[in-house]
PDB file of C-alpha atoms in Angstrom:
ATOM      1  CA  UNK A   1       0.358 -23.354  29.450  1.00  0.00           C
ATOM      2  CA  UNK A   2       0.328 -25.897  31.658  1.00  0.00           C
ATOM      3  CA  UNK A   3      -2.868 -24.904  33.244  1.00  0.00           C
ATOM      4  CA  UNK A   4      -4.478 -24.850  29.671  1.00  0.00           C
ATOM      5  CA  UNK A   5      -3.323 -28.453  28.883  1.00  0.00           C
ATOM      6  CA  UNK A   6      -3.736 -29.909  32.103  1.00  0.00           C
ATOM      7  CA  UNK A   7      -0.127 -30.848  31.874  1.00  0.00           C
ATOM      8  CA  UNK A   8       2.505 -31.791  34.713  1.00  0.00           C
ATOM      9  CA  UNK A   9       5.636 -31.167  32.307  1.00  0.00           C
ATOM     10  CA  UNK A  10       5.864 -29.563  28.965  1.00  0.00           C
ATOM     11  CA  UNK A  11       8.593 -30.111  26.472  1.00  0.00           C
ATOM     12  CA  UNK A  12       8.769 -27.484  23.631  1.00  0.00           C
ATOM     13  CA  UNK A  13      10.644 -28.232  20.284  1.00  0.00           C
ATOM     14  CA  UNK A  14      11.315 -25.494  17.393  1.00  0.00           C
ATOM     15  CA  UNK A  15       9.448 -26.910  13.950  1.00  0.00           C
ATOM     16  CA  UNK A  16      12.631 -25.712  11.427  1.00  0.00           C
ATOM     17  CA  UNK A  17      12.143 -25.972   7.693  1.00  0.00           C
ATOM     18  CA  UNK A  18      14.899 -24.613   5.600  1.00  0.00           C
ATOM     19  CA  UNK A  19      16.497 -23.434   8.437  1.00  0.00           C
ATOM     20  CA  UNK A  20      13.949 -21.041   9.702  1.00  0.00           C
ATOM     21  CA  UNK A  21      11.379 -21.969  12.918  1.00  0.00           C
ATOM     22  CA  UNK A  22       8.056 -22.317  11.269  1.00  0.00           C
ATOM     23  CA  UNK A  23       6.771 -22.645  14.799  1.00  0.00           C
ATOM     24  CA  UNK A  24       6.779 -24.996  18.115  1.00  0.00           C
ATOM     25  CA  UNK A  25       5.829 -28.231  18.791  1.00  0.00           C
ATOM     26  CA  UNK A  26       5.060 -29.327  22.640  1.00  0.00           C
ATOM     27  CA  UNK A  27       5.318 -32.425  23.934  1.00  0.00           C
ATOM     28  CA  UNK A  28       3.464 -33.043  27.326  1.00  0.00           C
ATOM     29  CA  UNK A  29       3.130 -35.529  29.805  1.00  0.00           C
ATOM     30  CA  UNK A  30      -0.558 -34.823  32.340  1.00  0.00           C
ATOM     31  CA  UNK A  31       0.426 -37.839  34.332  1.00  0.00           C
ATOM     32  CA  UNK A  32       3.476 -37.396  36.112  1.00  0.00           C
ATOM     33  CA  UNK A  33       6.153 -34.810  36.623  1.00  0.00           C
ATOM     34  CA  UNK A  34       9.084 -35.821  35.562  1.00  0.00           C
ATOM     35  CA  UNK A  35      12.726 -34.789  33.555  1.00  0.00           C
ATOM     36  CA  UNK A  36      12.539 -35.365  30.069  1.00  0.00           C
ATOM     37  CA  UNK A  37      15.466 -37.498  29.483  1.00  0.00           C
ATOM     38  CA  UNK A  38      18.057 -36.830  26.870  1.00  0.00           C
ATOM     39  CA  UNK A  39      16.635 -40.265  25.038  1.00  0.00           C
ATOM     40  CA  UNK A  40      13.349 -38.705  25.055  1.00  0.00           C
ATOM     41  CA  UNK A  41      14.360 -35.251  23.406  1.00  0.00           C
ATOM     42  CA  UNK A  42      16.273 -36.887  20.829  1.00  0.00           C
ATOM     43  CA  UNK A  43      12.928 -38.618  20.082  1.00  0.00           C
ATOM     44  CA  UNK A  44      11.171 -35.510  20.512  1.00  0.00           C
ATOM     45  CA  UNK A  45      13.331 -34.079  17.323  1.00  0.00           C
ATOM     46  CA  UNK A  46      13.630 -36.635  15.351  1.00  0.00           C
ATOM     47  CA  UNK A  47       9.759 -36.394  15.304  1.00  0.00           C
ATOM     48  CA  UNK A  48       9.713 -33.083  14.775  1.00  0.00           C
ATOM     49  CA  UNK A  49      12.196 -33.163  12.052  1.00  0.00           C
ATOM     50  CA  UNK A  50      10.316 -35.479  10.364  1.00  0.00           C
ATOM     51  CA  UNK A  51       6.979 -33.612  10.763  1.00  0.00           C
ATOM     52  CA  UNK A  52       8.757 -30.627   9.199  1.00  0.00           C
ATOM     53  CA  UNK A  53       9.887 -33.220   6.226  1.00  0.00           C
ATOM     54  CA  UNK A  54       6.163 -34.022   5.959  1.00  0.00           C
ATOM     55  CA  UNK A  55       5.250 -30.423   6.213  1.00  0.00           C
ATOM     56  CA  UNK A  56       7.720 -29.264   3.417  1.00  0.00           C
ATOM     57  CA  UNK A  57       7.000 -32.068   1.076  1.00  0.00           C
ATOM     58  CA  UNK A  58       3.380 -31.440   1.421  1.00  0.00           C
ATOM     59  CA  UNK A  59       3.649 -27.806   0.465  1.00  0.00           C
ATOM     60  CA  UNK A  60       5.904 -29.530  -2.546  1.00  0.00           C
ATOM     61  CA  UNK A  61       3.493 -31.587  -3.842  1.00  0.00           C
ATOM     62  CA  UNK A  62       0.835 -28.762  -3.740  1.00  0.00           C
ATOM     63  CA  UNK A  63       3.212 -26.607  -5.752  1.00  0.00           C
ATOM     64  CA  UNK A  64       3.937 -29.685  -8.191  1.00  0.00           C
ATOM     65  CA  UNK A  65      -0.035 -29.917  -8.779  1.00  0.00           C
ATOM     66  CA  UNK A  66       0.214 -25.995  -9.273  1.00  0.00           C
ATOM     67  CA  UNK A  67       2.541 -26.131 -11.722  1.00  0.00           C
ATOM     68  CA  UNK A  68       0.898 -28.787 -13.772  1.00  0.00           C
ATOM     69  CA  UNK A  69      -2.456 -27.172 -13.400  1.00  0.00           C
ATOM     70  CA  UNK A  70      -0.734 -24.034 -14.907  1.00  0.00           C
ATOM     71  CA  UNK A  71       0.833 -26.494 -17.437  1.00  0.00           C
ATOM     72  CA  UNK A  72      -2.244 -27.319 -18.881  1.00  0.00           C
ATOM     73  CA  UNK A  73      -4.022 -24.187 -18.899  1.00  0.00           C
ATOM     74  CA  UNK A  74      -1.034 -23.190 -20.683  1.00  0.00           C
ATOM     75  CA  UNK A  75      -1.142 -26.220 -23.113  1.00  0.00           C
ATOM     76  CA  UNK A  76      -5.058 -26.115 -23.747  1.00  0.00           C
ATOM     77  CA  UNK A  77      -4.789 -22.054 -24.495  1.00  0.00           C
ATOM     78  CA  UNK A  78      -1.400 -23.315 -26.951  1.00  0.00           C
ATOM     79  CA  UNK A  79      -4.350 -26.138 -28.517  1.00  0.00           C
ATOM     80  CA  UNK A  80      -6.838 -23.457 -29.025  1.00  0.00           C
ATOM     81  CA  UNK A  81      -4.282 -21.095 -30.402  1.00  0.00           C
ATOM     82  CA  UNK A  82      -2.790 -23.273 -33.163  1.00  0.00           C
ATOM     83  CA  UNK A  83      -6.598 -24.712 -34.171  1.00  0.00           C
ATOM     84  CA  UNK A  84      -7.665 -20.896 -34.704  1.00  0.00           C
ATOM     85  CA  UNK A  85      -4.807 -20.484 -36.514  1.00  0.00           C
ATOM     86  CA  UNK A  86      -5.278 -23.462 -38.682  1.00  0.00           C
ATOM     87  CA  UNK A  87      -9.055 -21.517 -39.085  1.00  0.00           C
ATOM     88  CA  UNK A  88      -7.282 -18.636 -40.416  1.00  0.00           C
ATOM     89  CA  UNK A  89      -5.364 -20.070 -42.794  1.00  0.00           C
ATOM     90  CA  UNK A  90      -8.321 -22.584 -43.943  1.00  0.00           C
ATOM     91  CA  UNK A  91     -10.077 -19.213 -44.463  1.00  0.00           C
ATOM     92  CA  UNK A  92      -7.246 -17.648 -46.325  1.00  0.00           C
ATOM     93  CA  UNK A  93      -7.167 -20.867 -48.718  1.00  0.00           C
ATOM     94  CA  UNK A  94     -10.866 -20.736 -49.102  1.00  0.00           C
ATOM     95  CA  UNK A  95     -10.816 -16.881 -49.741  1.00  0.00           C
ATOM     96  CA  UNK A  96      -8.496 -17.126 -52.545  1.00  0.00           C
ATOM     97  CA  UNK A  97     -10.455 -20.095 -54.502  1.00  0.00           C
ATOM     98  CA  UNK A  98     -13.550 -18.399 -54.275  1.00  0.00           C
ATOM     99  CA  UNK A  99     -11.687 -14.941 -55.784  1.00  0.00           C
ATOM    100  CA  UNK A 100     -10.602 -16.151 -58.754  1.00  0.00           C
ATOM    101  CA  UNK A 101     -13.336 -17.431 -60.269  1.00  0.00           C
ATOM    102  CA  UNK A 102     -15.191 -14.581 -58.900  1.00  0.00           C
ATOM    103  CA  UNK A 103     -12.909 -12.212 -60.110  1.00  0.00           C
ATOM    104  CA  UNK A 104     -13.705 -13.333 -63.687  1.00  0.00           C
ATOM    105  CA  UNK A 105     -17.746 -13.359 -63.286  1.00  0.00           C
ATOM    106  CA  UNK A 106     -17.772  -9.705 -62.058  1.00  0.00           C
ATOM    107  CA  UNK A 107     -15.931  -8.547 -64.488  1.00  0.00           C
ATOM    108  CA  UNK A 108     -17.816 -10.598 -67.033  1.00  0.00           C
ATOM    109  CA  UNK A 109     -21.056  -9.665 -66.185  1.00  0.00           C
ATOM    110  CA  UNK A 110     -19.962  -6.420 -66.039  1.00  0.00           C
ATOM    111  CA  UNK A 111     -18.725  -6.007 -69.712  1.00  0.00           C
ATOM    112  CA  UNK A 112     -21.696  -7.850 -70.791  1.00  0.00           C
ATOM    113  CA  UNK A 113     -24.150  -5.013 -68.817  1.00  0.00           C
ATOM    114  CA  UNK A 114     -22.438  -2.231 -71.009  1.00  0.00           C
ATOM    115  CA  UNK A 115     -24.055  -4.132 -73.926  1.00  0.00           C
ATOM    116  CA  UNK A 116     -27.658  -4.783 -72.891  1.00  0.00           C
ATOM    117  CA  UNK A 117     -30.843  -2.306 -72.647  1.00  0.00           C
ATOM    118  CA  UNK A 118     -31.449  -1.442 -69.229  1.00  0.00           C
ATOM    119  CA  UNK A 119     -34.902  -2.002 -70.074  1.00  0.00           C
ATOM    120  CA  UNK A 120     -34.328  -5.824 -70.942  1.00  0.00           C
ATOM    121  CA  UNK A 121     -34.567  -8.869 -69.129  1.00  0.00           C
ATOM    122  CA  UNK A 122     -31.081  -9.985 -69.031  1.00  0.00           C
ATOM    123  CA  UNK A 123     -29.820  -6.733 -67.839  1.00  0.00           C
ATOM    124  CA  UNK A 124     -31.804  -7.491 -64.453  1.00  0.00           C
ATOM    125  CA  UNK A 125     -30.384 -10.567 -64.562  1.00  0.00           C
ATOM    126  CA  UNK A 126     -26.907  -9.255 -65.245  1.00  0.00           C
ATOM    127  CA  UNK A 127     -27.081  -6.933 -62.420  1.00  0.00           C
ATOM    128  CA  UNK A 128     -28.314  -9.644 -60.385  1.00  0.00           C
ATOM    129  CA  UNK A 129     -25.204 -11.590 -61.060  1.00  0.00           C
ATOM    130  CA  UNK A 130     -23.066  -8.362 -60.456  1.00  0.00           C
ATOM    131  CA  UNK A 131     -24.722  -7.847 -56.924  1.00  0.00           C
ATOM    132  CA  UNK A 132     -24.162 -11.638 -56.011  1.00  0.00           C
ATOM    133  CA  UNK A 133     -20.691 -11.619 -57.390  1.00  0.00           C
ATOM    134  CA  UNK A 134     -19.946  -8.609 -55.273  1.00  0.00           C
ATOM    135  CA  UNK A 135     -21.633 -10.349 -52.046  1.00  0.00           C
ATOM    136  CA  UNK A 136     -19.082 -13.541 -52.380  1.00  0.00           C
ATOM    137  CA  UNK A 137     -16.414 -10.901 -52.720  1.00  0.00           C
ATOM    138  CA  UNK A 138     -17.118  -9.607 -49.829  1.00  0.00           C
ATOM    139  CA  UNK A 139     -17.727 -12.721 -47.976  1.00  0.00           C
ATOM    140  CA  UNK A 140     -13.959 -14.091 -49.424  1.00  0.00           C
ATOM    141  CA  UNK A 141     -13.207 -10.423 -48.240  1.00  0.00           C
ATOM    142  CA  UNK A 142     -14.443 -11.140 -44.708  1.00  0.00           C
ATOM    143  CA  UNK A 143     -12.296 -14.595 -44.620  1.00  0.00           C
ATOM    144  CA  UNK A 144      -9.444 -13.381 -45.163  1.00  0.00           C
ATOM    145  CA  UNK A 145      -9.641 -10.635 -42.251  1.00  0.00           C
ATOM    146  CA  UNK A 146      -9.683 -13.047 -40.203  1.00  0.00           C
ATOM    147  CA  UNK A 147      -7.207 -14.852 -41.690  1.00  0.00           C
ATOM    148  CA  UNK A 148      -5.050 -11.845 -41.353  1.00  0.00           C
ATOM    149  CA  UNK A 149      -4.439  -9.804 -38.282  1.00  0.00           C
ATOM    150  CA  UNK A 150      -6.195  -6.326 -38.749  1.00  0.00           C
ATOM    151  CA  UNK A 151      -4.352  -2.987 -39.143  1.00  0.00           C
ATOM    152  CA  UNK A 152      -5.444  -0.351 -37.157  1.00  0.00           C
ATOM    153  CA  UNK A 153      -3.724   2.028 -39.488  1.00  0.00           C
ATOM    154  CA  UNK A 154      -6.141   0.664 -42.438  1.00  0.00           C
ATOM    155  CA  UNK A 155      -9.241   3.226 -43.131  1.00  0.00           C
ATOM    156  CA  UNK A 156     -12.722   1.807 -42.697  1.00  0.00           C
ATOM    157  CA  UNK A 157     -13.849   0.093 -45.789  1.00  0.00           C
ATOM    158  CA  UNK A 158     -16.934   1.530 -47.545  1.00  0.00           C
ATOM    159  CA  UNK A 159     -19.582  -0.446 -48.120  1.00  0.00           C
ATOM    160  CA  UNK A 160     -22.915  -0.063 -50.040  1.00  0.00           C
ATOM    161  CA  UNK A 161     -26.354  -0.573 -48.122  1.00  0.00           C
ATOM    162  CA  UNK A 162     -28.457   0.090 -50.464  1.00  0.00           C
ATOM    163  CA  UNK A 163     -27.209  -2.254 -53.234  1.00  0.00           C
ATOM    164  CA  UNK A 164     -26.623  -4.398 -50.063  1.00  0.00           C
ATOM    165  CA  UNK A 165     -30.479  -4.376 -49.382  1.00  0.00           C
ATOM    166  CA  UNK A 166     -30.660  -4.922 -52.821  1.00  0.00           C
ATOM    167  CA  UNK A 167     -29.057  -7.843 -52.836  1.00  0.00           C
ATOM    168  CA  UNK A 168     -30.939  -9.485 -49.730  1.00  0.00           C
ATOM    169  CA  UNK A 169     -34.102  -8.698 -51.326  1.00  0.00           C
ATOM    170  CA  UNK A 170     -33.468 -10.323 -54.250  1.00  0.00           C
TER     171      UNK A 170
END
């Protein structure tokens, strides 16, 4: 070691944190060789004790900024969290406005197709109606699946495609 350092005298000094030796710091002197005297160990670890201080509150502060990185990543997913959940229940709200009202032109149009001609105008235009009433519904339908959390015990809902297609065409 000497030879490596070009060093007349080495003095070697444990680095302790938390009472175990992270490793060794050496003092050296390449000019002379000499006895270290008791004044100069006693600076030796006072340095070394406080390089270990500055070690240990360096790897404090880089758990601190850990921490509060991991604080917000916690507190933005918490943000995006409650504003989906204010969607939801936005969507729930909205679902249930657009239902009633709904409710009451499907089933009106619906009475009034049992008394028209299928051959007559209005009874295109009745169905027409009917179709669009049932495409809100299942819009408000949609909304409030999100608005709820889904079941997987729940069967598949049926859906028609071809009054669907219908519907887009008209």
């Amino acid at each position: 070691l000497l030879d490596i350092t070009n060093s007349r005298v080495i003095l070697g000094m444990p680095l302790i944190q938390r009472g175990q030796t992270q490793g060794v710091v050496l003092f050296a002197d390449a000019r002379r060789t000499r006895v270290f005297s008791q004044r100069d160990m006693d600076m030796a670890r006072a340095l070394v004790g406080q390089a270990a201080t500055a070690l240990e509150n360096a790897g404090l502060v880089y758990d601190l900024e850990q921490s509060l990185e991991d604080l917000r990543e916690t507190q933005d997913r918490l943000v995006q969290t409650a504003r989906l959940s204010a969607m939801g229940e936005l969507a729930a709200a909205v679902a249930h406005q657009i239902n009633n009202p709904l409710t009451t032109i499907m089933v009106d149009s619906e009475m009034m197709l049992l008394d028209e001609q299928p051959d007559s105008h209005n009874y295109r235009s009745l169905q027409a109606i009917s179709r669009a009433g049932k495409r809100a519904a299942g819009v408000a339908r949609r909304l409030l699946a999100i608005a709820r959390p889904n079941d997987p015990d729940s069967p598949p809902e049926r859906i028609d495609v071809v009054d669907t297609i219908e519907g887009v065409l008209s």
